[in-house]
C-alpha cells in the first residue's frame, strides 16, 4: 500500500485537479474458483489481501504516469493547465478502458481547482483537513470514559501533521490513557477544569489547522526542533521566495527515562527523532536544522571524547543528513507529543475458557507463582462469552491468561496452526497473549517440531553452499551496478545509479531522471 501522504509530493505547481472513482473496485477482480472456499476461513490476523491485490493491479494499470496518484479505488489526476489536464485524463481513460475497468461517475470530479481527496482539501496552494471533518470534531461531546476519549484522540490525530503544538495541547488528555485497556475501556473520567480547557483547545486547533504547502523538489528545507520536560517535536518547512511554508509537523512524548535527560540531551534527541521521522523527505536534500539550544550548534566541532556513546550514535546519524545546525530564539520552535496505544487480545475460539478456569484452581504451579511474590500483576478476569474468572497477568496492559500445563500444547496449536509462523514469531505471539513459566522454550520446541512447517518450509533445512566471487586481475575488470529508486524528487532526479569496482572497491553514484 502506498504511503497516504505521498500524493502531496507531486502537486507543487499543479492548478487543475480531477478525482476518478473505480466502480465496485474489489469486485472487478474475480477470485479463482479453486480459492473461493478459502474465503470462509477467518484468523486472528485476518486473510485480508484484497486491498494489496487490487493495489498491485492498479499500479500495473497506471504504471509510468507521473501525473496521477492512486490509492485503492481513488485516482487523483493533477496538471498545470486545462489543456494539459485534458490530455492527462484521456491517457488515464485509455489505460482504464484497456483493462476493462468501469468508473463510478457519481463520485468522479473533473477539472476543478479545489478537490476533496483522502480526507483532505487540495488546493493549488496546499492541503488541509476537510471542513466537515473538523466540524464533526468541534461538535464532539466531552467523552465520559477512557475508551471514548481514546476514540476522540484517534480522530484528532489523523490530522496531527497539520497541528502545531499538538503535544502541548493534548498532554493532559493523554495522561488519562495511562494504564487503559483500549477503546473498550469503560473507566469513567474525572474531568478537571484544566482538562476541560485542554479538550476545548484541541477541538479548536483542528479548526485552525495550518495549510500545508505542496513540497517543491528544488526548494531549500528548514527543520525547526525543540524539546521540553515532557514532549519533543519539530516543524518541517520549505523556503520559497524567502518565506517559510510548512510541510508537516512531528511530535512524540518522552519516555520515563528520556525525561531524566539533561536539557542538551533532550534537544539533541529532538533533532535525531525529527530527522528519523522526516527521513523520507530529507534524504538527498539540503536542509538546515534550527534549534533554540545554542550549544548544539558546536556539536560537530567538539572532540568525540566529550560525548557519551548515545550522543555519538545520534550525532553520527544526524551527520548522514546534515551538519548545518543554526541557533534561533526558542519562541520560533514547536514541541510536540505522541500517544501510545495499548491493544487488547482475546482467546482463539477453539480454546475453552471455562475448562482453563477450572483447571487453574487446582494448578500447583500457579499457586507457587502467586505465593512467590512475582512482579507480575495477577488478577482474575472474566472473558467475553464466559462466566468463569480466569487468572491473568495485567502488567503489560493486556490480559494474558495463565495456561495450565495440560492445556499449553492445545493453546499453541490453536494459535500456530492458523498460519504456521516461524519460531521467533511464534514465541513473540504467544508471549503477547498467554503466560506460563517456560513459555519461550516450550513454544520454540513445539514450533521446531511442527510437521507442517517441516514439510512446506523447506528453506529451513535446505541452504545453498557458500560461494565466492572470482578475484579480478586489474581495476575495472568487473564492476557491480545497481539502480536505486524511485526516490523522493531532488532537483528533478528520482533515481540513482550506483557503481562499485570489485578490484579497488571504489564506489561511484550518478543521479538519473525518469527519462
Short mmCIF file of C-alpha atoms in Angstrom, two decimals, residues 128-494:
data_model
loop_
_atom_site.label_atom_id
_atom_site.label_comp_id
_atom_site.label_asym_id
_atom_site.label_seq_id
_atom_site.Cartn_x
_atom_site.Cartn_y
_atom_site.Cartn_z
CA UNK A 128 -5.62 20.96 4.80
CA UNK A 129 -8.23 18.82 6.61
CA UNK A 130 -11.75 18.72 5.23
CA UNK A 131 -14.06 21.37 6.76
CA UNK A 132 -16.76 18.79 7.57
CA UNK A 133 -14.16 16.66 9.36
CA UNK A 134 -13.13 19.36 11.82
CA UNK A 135 -16.77 20.47 12.21
CA UNK A 136 -17.53 16.98 13.49
CA UNK A 137 -14.67 17.42 15.97
CA UNK A 138 -15.97 20.83 17.09
CA UNK A 139 -19.39 19.24 17.78
CA UNK A 140 -17.84 16.27 19.61
CA UNK A 141 -19.28 15.87 23.12
CA UNK A 142 -16.98 15.66 26.10
CA UNK A 143 -16.03 11.96 26.50
CA UNK A 144 -17.29 10.21 29.62
CA UNK A 145 -15.00 7.15 29.54
CA UNK A 146 -11.35 6.43 28.76
CA UNK A 147 -12.39 4.40 25.70
CA UNK A 148 -14.41 7.24 24.17
CA UNK A 149 -11.55 9.69 24.85
CA UNK A 150 -9.15 7.38 23.01
CA UNK A 151 -11.51 7.36 20.01
CA UNK A 152 -11.63 11.16 20.02
CA UNK A 153 -7.85 11.45 20.12
CA UNK A 154 -7.59 8.90 17.29
CA UNK A 155 -9.88 11.05 15.14
CA UNK A 156 -7.99 14.23 16.06
CA UNK A 157 -4.56 12.74 15.41
CA UNK A 158 -5.45 11.56 11.91
CA UNK A 159 -4.66 15.21 11.06
CA UNK A 160 -1.79 15.54 13.53
CA UNK A 161 0.71 16.69 10.92
CA UNK A 162 -1.45 19.80 10.43
CA UNK A 163 -1.48 20.70 14.13
CA UNK A 164 1.30 22.82 15.66
CA UNK A 165 1.82 22.33 19.41
CA UNK A 166 -0.24 19.14 19.34
CA UNK A 167 1.68 17.51 22.20
CA UNK A 168 1.46 20.56 24.39
CA UNK A 169 -2.30 20.78 23.87
CA UNK A 170 -3.00 17.06 24.24
CA UNK A 171 -0.70 16.30 27.16
CA UNK A 172 -3.36 16.46 29.90
CA UNK A 173 -5.73 14.32 27.82
CA UNK A 174 -3.07 11.70 27.13
CA UNK A 175 -2.46 11.37 30.87
CA UNK A 176 -5.97 9.87 31.16
CA UNK A 177 -4.85 6.99 28.93
CA UNK A 178 -2.18 5.66 31.26
CA UNK A 179 -2.98 2.03 32.03
CA UNK A 180 -6.05 1.98 29.79
CA UNK A 181 -7.19 -1.20 28.03
CA UNK A 182 -8.07 0.20 24.61
CA UNK A 183 -11.16 1.67 23.02
CA UNK A 184 -13.49 -0.57 25.06
CA UNK A 185 -12.19 0.73 28.40
CA UNK A 186 -15.31 1.90 30.30
CA UNK A 187 -13.42 3.53 33.17
CA UNK A 188 -15.15 6.90 33.91
CA UNK A 189 -13.16 10.11 33.52
CA UNK A 190 -12.77 12.66 36.32
CA UNK A 191 -12.54 15.93 34.37
CA UNK A 192 -10.68 18.83 35.94
CA UNK A 193 -11.13 22.41 34.77
CA UNK A 194 -7.66 22.30 33.18
CA UNK A 195 -8.51 19.08 31.29
CA UNK A 196 -11.79 20.56 30.01
CA UNK A 197 -9.90 23.61 28.76
CA UNK A 198 -7.36 21.36 27.04
CA UNK A 199 -10.19 19.37 25.42
CA UNK A 200 -11.78 22.52 24.00
CA UNK A 201 -8.38 23.80 22.85
CA UNK A 202 -7.69 20.55 20.97
CA UNK A 203 -11.01 20.79 19.12
CA UNK A 204 -10.35 24.38 18.12
CA UNK A 205 -6.80 23.55 17.00
CA UNK A 206 -8.14 21.41 14.16
CA UNK A 207 -10.47 24.19 13.01
CA UNK A 208 -7.41 26.48 12.85
CA UNK A 209 -5.23 23.80 11.23
CA UNK A 210 -2.32 25.05 9.17
CA UNK A 211 -2.41 24.89 5.38
CA UNK A 212 0.44 22.56 4.36
CA UNK A 213 2.24 23.57 1.18
CA UNK A 214 2.91 21.19 -1.71
CA UNK A 215 6.58 20.10 -1.49
CA UNK A 216 8.87 21.64 -4.10
CA UNK A 217 11.77 19.36 -5.19
CA UNK A 218 14.15 22.32 -5.57
CA UNK A 219 13.22 24.43 -2.53
CA UNK A 220 15.62 24.55 0.46
CA UNK A 221 14.28 22.87 3.59
CA UNK A 222 14.30 24.08 7.19
CA UNK A 223 13.71 21.79 10.16
CA UNK A 224 12.74 23.57 13.41
CA UNK A 225 13.02 21.39 16.53
CA UNK A 226 12.53 21.86 20.24
CA UNK A 227 12.30 19.86 23.46
CA UNK A 228 10.68 20.47 26.83
CA UNK A 229 10.32 18.45 30.03
CA UNK A 230 7.67 16.15 28.51
CA UNK A 231 7.44 16.29 24.68
CA UNK A 232 9.77 16.78 21.74
CA UNK A 233 8.88 17.67 18.18
CA UNK A 234 9.51 19.76 15.12
CA UNK A 235 8.24 21.51 12.04
CA UNK A 236 9.47 20.90 8.51
CA UNK A 237 9.33 23.93 6.20
CA UNK A 238 10.39 24.72 2.68
CA UNK A 239 11.77 28.16 1.82
CA UNK A 240 10.08 29.75 -1.21
CA UNK A 241 10.79 33.41 -2.03
CA UNK A 242 12.35 33.86 1.43
CA UNK A 243 9.10 32.67 3.01
CA UNK A 244 8.71 29.62 5.24
CA UNK A 245 5.97 27.27 4.04
CA UNK A 246 5.01 24.43 6.45
CA UNK A 247 5.18 20.89 5.06
CA UNK A 248 4.46 18.77 8.14
CA UNK A 249 4.65 18.61 11.91
CA UNK A 250 6.27 15.93 14.06
CA UNK A 251 5.77 15.21 17.74
CA UNK A 252 6.25 12.48 20.30
CA UNK A 253 6.18 12.04 24.05
CA UNK A 254 9.34 11.47 26.06
CA UNK A 255 9.66 8.13 27.81
CA UNK A 256 10.19 8.00 31.56
CA UNK A 257 13.95 7.53 31.11
CA UNK A 258 14.20 10.28 28.46
CA UNK A 259 12.55 12.76 30.85
CA UNK A 260 15.62 12.45 33.07
CA UNK A 261 17.97 13.53 30.25
CA UNK A 262 19.76 16.84 30.55
CA UNK A 263 18.48 19.81 28.51
CA UNK A 264 21.23 19.30 25.91
CA UNK A 265 20.45 15.60 25.56
CA UNK A 266 16.73 16.27 25.11
CA UNK A 267 17.41 18.90 22.46
CA UNK A 268 19.78 16.52 20.64
CA UNK A 269 17.16 13.77 20.89
CA UNK A 270 14.64 16.16 19.31
CA UNK A 271 16.90 16.69 16.28
CA UNK A 272 17.65 12.97 15.98
CA UNK A 273 13.99 11.92 16.27
CA UNK A 274 12.72 14.62 13.90
CA UNK A 275 15.22 13.65 11.19
CA UNK A 276 14.28 9.98 11.57
CA UNK A 277 10.60 10.88 11.27
CA UNK A 278 11.08 13.09 8.17
CA UNK A 279 13.79 10.90 6.68
CA UNK A 280 11.76 10.10 3.56
CA UNK A 281 11.55 13.86 2.82
CA UNK A 282 15.10 14.82 3.87
CA UNK A 283 17.24 12.21 2.14
CA UNK A 284 19.37 13.66 -0.67
CA UNK A 285 18.14 17.18 0.17
CA UNK A 286 19.97 20.21 1.56
CA UNK A 287 18.37 21.45 4.77
CA UNK A 288 19.15 23.40 7.92
CA UNK A 289 18.27 22.42 11.47
CA UNK A 290 17.12 25.28 13.72
CA UNK A 291 17.24 24.90 17.50
CA UNK A 292 16.95 27.26 20.47
CA UNK A 293 19.74 25.38 22.29
CA UNK A 294 22.91 27.20 21.23
CA UNK A 295 25.50 24.63 22.46
CA UNK A 296 24.24 22.17 19.83
CA UNK A 297 25.49 24.46 17.06
CA UNK A 298 29.03 23.40 18.10
CA UNK A 299 28.19 19.68 18.31
CA UNK A 300 30.20 18.72 15.22
CA UNK A 301 33.22 20.83 16.19
CA UNK A 302 33.95 19.29 19.57
CA UNK A 303 36.02 16.18 20.18
CA UNK A 304 34.18 12.90 20.39
CA UNK A 305 35.72 12.02 23.77
CA UNK A 306 33.49 14.69 25.32
CA UNK A 307 30.35 12.86 24.16
CA UNK A 308 28.58 9.87 25.66
CA UNK A 309 28.09 6.75 23.49
CA UNK A 310 24.42 7.68 22.99
CA UNK A 311 25.34 11.20 21.84
CA UNK A 312 27.92 9.81 19.44
CA UNK A 313 25.35 7.46 17.89
CA UNK A 314 22.80 10.24 17.48
CA UNK A 315 25.33 12.71 16.04
CA UNK A 316 26.60 10.05 13.65
CA UNK A 317 23.05 9.51 12.34
CA UNK A 318 22.38 13.26 12.05
CA UNK A 319 25.67 13.80 10.17
CA UNK A 320 24.47 11.45 7.43
CA UNK A 321 21.85 14.08 6.54
CA UNK A 322 23.29 17.45 7.61
CA UNK A 323 25.80 19.17 9.88
CA UNK A 324 24.22 22.59 9.49
CA UNK A 325 22.69 23.42 12.90
CA UNK A 326 21.68 27.05 13.48
CA UNK A 327 20.53 28.77 16.67
CA UNK A 328 17.23 30.70 16.77
CA UNK A 329 15.10 32.06 19.65
CA UNK A 330 13.01 29.43 21.41
CA UNK A 331 9.73 31.17 20.62
CA UNK A 332 10.08 30.09 16.97
CA UNK A 333 10.10 26.37 17.75
CA UNK A 334 7.32 23.88 18.44
CA UNK A 335 7.32 20.99 20.87
CA UNK A 336 5.03 18.01 20.39
CA UNK A 337 3.86 14.68 21.76
CA UNK A 338 2.55 11.38 20.53
CA UNK A 339 0.13 8.97 22.11
CA UNK A 340 0.82 5.30 22.57
CA UNK A 341 -1.84 2.66 22.10
CA UNK A 342 -2.46 -0.49 24.06
CA UNK A 343 -4.18 -3.21 22.07
CA UNK A 344 -6.36 -5.90 23.62
CA UNK A 345 -6.41 -9.56 22.68
CA UNK A 346 -8.83 -12.39 23.19
CA UNK A 347 -8.80 -16.20 23.27
CA UNK A 348 -8.89 -18.09 19.98
CA UNK A 349 -12.37 -19.54 19.58
CA UNK A 350 -11.12 -23.16 19.80
CA UNK A 351 -9.97 -22.72 23.41
CA UNK A 352 -12.44 -23.49 26.20
CA UNK A 353 -12.17 -20.64 28.71
CA UNK A 354 -14.34 -22.39 31.31
CA UNK A 355 -12.14 -25.51 31.23
CA UNK A 356 -8.96 -23.45 31.69
CA UNK A 357 -10.55 -21.53 34.58
CA UNK A 358 -11.48 -24.77 36.37
CA UNK A 359 -8.02 -26.28 35.82
CA UNK A 360 -6.34 -23.16 37.22
CA UNK A 361 -7.98 -23.74 40.60
CA UNK A 362 -6.01 -26.97 41.13
CA UNK A 363 -2.83 -25.98 39.30
CA UNK A 364 0.03 -26.20 41.81
CA UNK A 365 2.45 -24.29 39.55
CA UNK A 366 0.11 -21.29 39.51
CA UNK A 367 -0.29 -21.29 43.28
CA UNK A 368 3.50 -21.40 43.66
CA UNK A 369 3.84 -18.47 41.26
CA UNK A 370 1.34 -16.39 43.25
CA UNK A 371 3.00 -17.22 46.57
CA UNK A 372 6.48 -16.33 45.29
CA UNK A 373 5.71 -12.58 45.21
CA UNK A 374 6.30 -12.23 41.48
CA UNK A 375 6.39 -8.83 39.76
CA UNK A 376 3.52 -9.97 37.54
CA UNK A 377 0.16 -8.28 38.11
CA UNK A 378 -2.00 -11.39 38.53
CA UNK A 379 -5.75 -10.79 38.77
CA UNK A 380 -8.92 -12.68 37.89
CA UNK A 381 -10.61 -11.54 34.67
CA UNK A 382 -13.93 -12.58 33.13
CA UNK A 383 -13.61 -13.06 29.36
CA UNK A 384 -16.41 -12.44 26.83
CA UNK A 385 -18.84 -15.34 26.31
CA UNK A 386 -17.68 -16.93 29.55
CA UNK A 387 -18.87 -16.74 33.16
CA UNK A 388 -15.68 -18.24 34.63
CA UNK A 389 -13.00 -15.99 36.11
CA UNK A 390 -9.51 -16.70 34.72
CA UNK A 391 -6.24 -15.69 36.39
CA UNK A 392 -4.40 -13.27 34.07
CA UNK A 393 -1.33 -11.04 34.11
CA UNK A 394 -2.19 -7.35 33.55
CA UNK A 395 1.33 -5.91 33.84
CA UNK A 396 1.69 -5.38 30.06
CA UNK A 397 -1.65 -3.56 29.67
CA UNK A 398 -3.17 -6.67 28.08
CA UNK A 399 -4.89 -9.55 29.87
CA UNK A 400 -2.54 -12.55 29.43
CA UNK A 401 -4.22 -15.73 30.79
CA UNK A 402 -2.13 -18.23 32.73
CA UNK A 403 -2.33 -21.58 30.89
CA UNK A 404 -2.14 -24.78 32.99
CA UNK A 405 0.24 -27.48 31.81
CA UNK A 406 -2.35 -29.84 30.29
CA UNK A 407 -3.71 -27.09 28.00
CA UNK A 408 -0.47 -25.48 26.82
CA UNK A 409 0.15 -27.53 23.68
CA UNK A 410 -3.51 -27.19 22.67
CA UNK A 411 -3.29 -23.40 23.03
CA UNK A 412 -0.08 -23.39 21.00
CA UNK A 413 -1.65 -25.49 18.24
CA UNK A 414 -4.72 -23.24 18.09
CA UNK A 415 -2.51 -20.18 17.54
CA UNK A 416 0.34 -21.64 15.50
CA UNK A 417 -1.75 -23.67 13.05
CA UNK A 418 -3.51 -20.60 11.67
CA UNK A 419 -0.51 -19.53 9.57
CA UNK A 420 2.49 -21.57 10.87
CA UNK A 421 4.78 -18.61 11.70
CA UNK A 422 8.45 -19.23 12.40
CA UNK A 423 9.95 -20.00 15.79
CA UNK A 424 10.81 -16.43 16.76
CA UNK A 425 7.41 -15.04 15.71
CA UNK A 426 5.56 -17.91 17.36
CA UNK A 427 7.30 -17.19 20.66
CA UNK A 428 6.55 -13.47 20.32
CA UNK A 429 2.86 -14.02 19.53
CA UNK A 430 2.36 -16.50 22.37
CA UNK A 431 4.14 -14.32 24.96
CA UNK A 432 1.97 -11.38 23.91
CA UNK A 433 -1.20 -13.36 24.60
CA UNK A 434 -0.51 -16.05 27.22
CA UNK A 435 1.60 -16.79 30.28
CA UNK A 436 3.33 -19.76 31.89
CA UNK A 437 6.87 -20.14 33.34
CA UNK A 438 8.59 -21.98 30.44
CA UNK A 439 6.60 -20.44 27.60
CA UNK A 440 9.59 -19.42 25.45
CA UNK A 441 11.33 -22.81 25.49
CA UNK A 442 8.09 -24.77 25.13
CA UNK A 443 6.83 -22.76 22.15
CA UNK A 444 10.25 -22.87 20.46
CA UNK A 445 10.38 -26.66 20.85
CA UNK A 446 6.85 -27.20 19.51
CA UNK A 447 7.36 -24.83 16.57
CA UNK A 448 10.66 -26.54 15.71
CA UNK A 449 8.95 -29.95 15.63
CA UNK A 450 5.82 -28.83 13.75
CA UNK A 451 5.36 -31.40 10.95
CA UNK A 452 3.58 -28.98 8.59
CA UNK A 453 6.40 -26.44 8.91
CA UNK A 454 8.99 -29.16 8.21
CA UNK A 455 7.15 -30.32 5.09
CA UNK A 456 6.43 -26.97 3.47
CA UNK A 457 9.12 -24.58 4.77
CA UNK A 458 11.95 -26.35 3.02
CA UNK A 459 14.17 -23.28 3.19
CA UNK A 460 14.59 -24.05 6.88
CA UNK A 461 16.71 -27.14 6.09
CA UNK A 462 17.90 -26.54 2.53
CA UNK A 463 20.68 -23.98 2.24
CA UNK A 464 22.82 -23.03 -0.73
CA UNK A 465 26.54 -23.57 -0.16
CA UNK A 466 28.75 -20.55 0.41
CA UNK A 467 30.48 -19.29 -2.72
CA UNK A 468 32.91 -16.51 -3.56
CA UNK A 469 33.47 -14.16 -6.46
CA UNK A 470 36.45 -14.78 -8.70
CA UNK A 471 39.11 -12.25 -7.86
CA UNK A 472 39.68 -9.75 -10.73
CA UNK A 473 43.19 -9.23 -12.06
CA UNK A 474 43.01 -5.47 -12.60
CA UNK A 475 40.94 -2.38 -11.89
CA UNK A 476 37.59 -2.04 -13.67
CA UNK A 477 37.78 -5.64 -14.84
CA UNK A 478 34.43 -6.24 -13.14
CA UNK A 479 32.03 -3.51 -11.99
CA UNK A 480 28.88 -4.06 -9.88
CA UNK A 481 25.89 -1.92 -10.89
CA UNK A 482 22.62 -1.26 -9.10
CA UNK A 483 19.73 1.09 -9.82
CA UNK A 484 18.03 2.66 -6.78
CA UNK A 485 14.63 4.31 -6.97
CA UNK A 486 12.24 5.85 -7.40
CA UNK A 487 13.35 8.19 -4.59
CA UNK A 488 11.71 11.46 -3.45
CA UNK A 489 12.40 14.04 -6.21
CA UNK A 490 15.55 16.10 -5.71
CA UNK A 491 16.32 18.78 -8.30
CA UNK A 492 14.27 16.81 -10.82
CA UNK A 493 16.05 13.48 -10.23
CA UNK A 494 14.33 10.37 -8.85
#
